XYZ file of C-alpha atoms in Angstrom:
242
model
C 35.168 -130.660 35.045
C 37.991 -132.033 37.568
C 40.852 -130.728 35.544
C 39.489 -127.317 34.620
C 37.426 -126.037 37.629
C 39.395 -125.309 40.867
C 36.737 -123.617 42.909
C 34.839 -126.103 44.974
C 31.568 -124.033 44.614
C 31.798 -124.023 41.337
C 33.055 -127.419 41.070
C 30.175 -128.853 42.765
C 27.774 -126.631 40.961
C 29.001 -127.975 37.606
C 29.392 -131.951 38.941
C 25.347 -131.340 40.068
C 24.596 -130.149 36.274
C 26.545 -132.897 34.675
C 24.961 -135.705 37.376
C 21.159 -134.259 36.312
C 21.790 -134.537 32.471
C 23.630 -137.845 32.610
C 20.371 -139.838 33.208
C 18.861 -138.372 30.214
C 22.014 -139.171 27.901
C 22.097 -142.703 29.450
C 18.552 -143.163 28.436
C 18.924 -142.197 24.732
C 21.744 -144.556 24.517
C 19.819 -147.338 25.984
C 17.134 -146.475 23.418
C 19.751 -146.437 20.959
C 20.649 -150.140 21.885
C 24.032 -148.526 23.357
C 24.028 -150.604 26.518
C 27.897 -150.696 27.266
C 28.160 -147.012 26.211
C 25.118 -146.180 28.683
C 26.908 -148.269 31.485
C 30.331 -146.420 30.917
C 28.502 -143.217 31.405
C 26.797 -144.019 34.723
C 30.346 -145.336 35.619
C 31.806 -142.110 35.078
C 29.212 -140.394 36.835
C 29.898 -142.671 40.035
C 33.596 -141.837 39.764
C 32.690 -138.275 39.873
C 30.739 -138.324 42.973
C 33.629 -140.444 44.767
C 35.852 -137.467 43.926
C 33.421 -135.133 45.299
C 33.497 -134.249 49.203
C 32.507 -136.984 51.592
C 28.946 -136.426 52.724
C 27.872 -133.905 50.027
C 24.206 -134.497 48.955
C 24.433 -133.626 45.228
C 21.087 -133.148 43.698
C 20.991 -135.814 40.830
C 23.107 -138.461 42.299
C 19.676 -140.344 42.828
C 18.976 -140.379 39.188
C 22.509 -141.713 38.631
C 21.540 -144.770 40.664
C 17.882 -144.880 39.097
C 19.360 -144.507 35.583
C 21.552 -147.528 35.884
C 18.788 -149.769 36.867
C 17.517 -149.408 33.219
C 20.817 -150.981 31.953
C 20.696 -153.817 34.580
C 17.253 -154.586 33.653
C 17.926 -154.995 29.849
C 20.936 -157.127 30.910
C 18.714 -159.148 33.359
C 20.808 -158.414 36.274
C 18.101 -158.157 38.759
C 20.205 -158.188 42.101
C 22.221 -155.180 40.913
C 19.373 -153.366 39.355
C 17.197 -153.774 42.773
C 20.411 -152.858 44.746
C 20.774 -149.786 42.808
C 17.089 -148.823 42.737
C 17.125 -149.157 46.573
C 20.007 -146.891 46.660
C 18.110 -144.239 44.373
C 14.960 -144.607 46.740
C 17.408 -143.660 50.004
C 19.327 -140.956 47.982
C 16.004 -139.417 46.801
C 14.428 -139.162 49.937
C 17.619 -137.059 51.371
C 17.776 -134.931 48.127
C 15.853 -131.736 47.806
C 11.963 -132.762 46.502
C 11.705 -132.424 42.514
C 8.002 -132.738 41.372
C 8.866 -135.348 38.731
C 11.509 -137.507 40.799
C 8.883 -139.790 42.283
C 7.245 -140.478 38.833
C 10.556 -141.429 37.423
C 11.503 -143.547 40.150
C 8.165 -145.358 40.064
C 8.394 -145.865 36.928
C 11.921 -147.547 36.503
C 10.605 -149.905 39.565
C 7.613 -150.963 37.483
C 9.494 -151.550 34.421
C 11.744 -153.693 36.527
C 9.109 -155.718 38.094
C 7.523 -156.054 34.418
C 10.525 -157.651 33.245
C 10.713 -160.051 36.222
C 7.019 -160.985 35.707
C 6.268 -159.660 39.049
C 2.494 -158.235 38.069
C 1.146 -157.227 40.925
C 4.263 -154.853 41.951
C 4.268 -153.362 38.278
C 0.600 -152.364 38.704
C 1.411 -150.618 42.227
C 4.457 -148.999 40.904
C 2.595 -147.669 37.769
C -0.275 -146.391 39.693
C 2.010 -144.554 42.023
C 4.324 -143.070 38.998
C 0.882 -141.813 37.668
C -0.042 -140.054 41.027
C 3.340 -138.743 41.079
C 3.207 -137.408 37.401
C 3.922 -133.704 37.181
C 4.836 -131.786 33.695
C 8.482 -131.009 33.452
C 11.130 -130.062 31.009
C 11.715 -133.539 30.273
C 9.090 -134.936 27.778
C 7.658 -138.225 29.064
C 8.402 -140.991 26.344
C 7.074 -143.943 28.539
C 3.868 -143.615 30.269
C 2.881 -145.553 33.170
C -0.745 -146.424 31.533
C 1.232 -148.010 28.810
C 3.056 -150.182 31.338
C 0.007 -151.217 32.849
C -1.664 -151.852 29.383
C 1.448 -154.349 28.865
C 0.395 -156.180 32.018
C -3.267 -156.277 31.321
C -2.533 -157.964 27.756
C 0.314 -160.359 29.696
C -2.968 -161.212 31.909
C -5.068 -161.562 28.891
C -7.321 -158.792 30.031
C -7.977 -157.564 26.428
C -10.624 -155.773 27.134
C -9.264 -153.296 29.583
C -6.257 -152.893 26.816
C -8.721 -152.286 24.265
C -10.312 -149.643 26.388
C -6.945 -147.877 27.460
C -5.858 -148.010 23.445
C -9.361 -146.150 22.756
C -8.814 -143.613 25.484
C -5.072 -143.076 24.059
C -4.195 -140.810 21.539
C -1.965 -142.679 19.490
C -1.177 -140.428 16.727
C 2.176 -139.775 14.510
C 4.907 -142.210 15.377
C 7.674 -140.135 17.430
C 10.145 -141.100 19.926
C 7.457 -139.722 22.686
C 4.871 -142.003 21.384
C 6.909 -145.057 20.374
C 6.400 -146.852 23.912
C 2.844 -146.464 23.476
C 2.689 -147.644 20.047
C 4.469 -150.867 20.900
C 2.152 -151.348 23.762
C -0.552 -151.317 20.786
C 1.348 -153.626 18.636
C 1.387 -156.031 21.373
C -2.450 -155.741 21.787
C -2.981 -156.509 18.307
C -0.803 -159.350 18.561
C -2.766 -160.893 21.427
C -5.861 -160.307 19.450
C -4.769 -161.871 16.485
C -5.319 -158.757 14.015
C -2.247 -159.552 12.052
C -3.135 -157.285 9.059
C -3.052 -154.314 11.607
C -0.222 -155.144 13.407
C 2.002 -156.086 10.266
C 1.168 -152.464 8.939
C 1.924 -150.880 12.429
C 5.215 -152.729 13.047
C 6.815 -151.525 9.443
C 6.074 -148.152 10.340
C 7.331 -148.374 13.779
C 10.571 -150.233 12.501
C 11.075 -147.191 9.944
C 10.667 -144.794 12.363
C 13.155 -146.263 14.806
C 15.649 -147.271 12.081
C 15.485 -143.563 10.781
C 16.119 -142.237 14.311
C 18.935 -144.646 15.190
C 16.798 -146.412 18.272
C 18.200 -149.756 17.715
C 17.286 -150.795 21.038
C 13.657 -149.781 19.816
C 13.990 -151.573 16.824
C 15.430 -154.922 18.600
C 11.872 -155.115 20.396
C 9.861 -154.013 17.446
C 11.891 -156.884 15.083
C 10.975 -159.481 17.863
C 7.465 -158.737 17.747
C 7.700 -159.085 13.815
C 8.759 -162.437 14.376
C 6.114 -163.636 17.123
C 3.525 -162.146 14.357
C 4.620 -164.279 11.697
C 5.197 -167.308 14.032
C 1.753 -166.911 15.480
C 0.318 -166.719 12.017
C 2.052 -169.962 10.997
C 4.705 -168.152 8.959
C 7.611 -169.608 10.623
C 10.257 -169.131 7.606
C 9.289 -165.662 7.346
C 9.775 -165.220 11.166
C 13.363 -166.008 10.655
C 14.904 -162.861 9.233
C 13.684 -160.415 11.846
C 15.148 -162.581 14.521
C 18.402 -162.570 12.622
């Protein structure tokens, strides 16, 4: 864009479009297990912002900061994740309000809190994400309800998680339903329902591998290993880990 667009109005229009799309591409790369590639994409976005006129408040820059939070979360860099989440919140407060922005912001905050083991914050952010959810052209691939279910499972509140599973229409395994299915797999693991769990994990793994979703496949393989180990099949648990 910098090399081909000379008119400032056109440049900043194109830049805003690019920024708004970057977090979608970045999220896909994270799902594919391409963390360094996602990080490089976000760094390119930050370089583009630095090239813009100082003081320019471009729509999409808040999602740039929020999107890179998920990379830092995967790497376990809590300080960087929290700093960028705070910057995203501050930029979002100054940006043109978009109906789905607060949903995405709170969902990223909830997943970060869950990774840190802060269940109270996870529930609070997840509930806020639910309140701010608004249908948009961007399909929801991770629901706040599934994040809440993960908290219940970790807390041992299996009755609440089971109620969520009954009320959630978990049908065909697709990219959009995968996050919910993996949460359900965690519930089956906690319940010791190994027969149903192994069947579900095999189907999830086939779908993730067919879609090149290596990031998802890593989590599914880890659950396979945990399931085999919990069932006393320690030797069988090693190949999924490898």
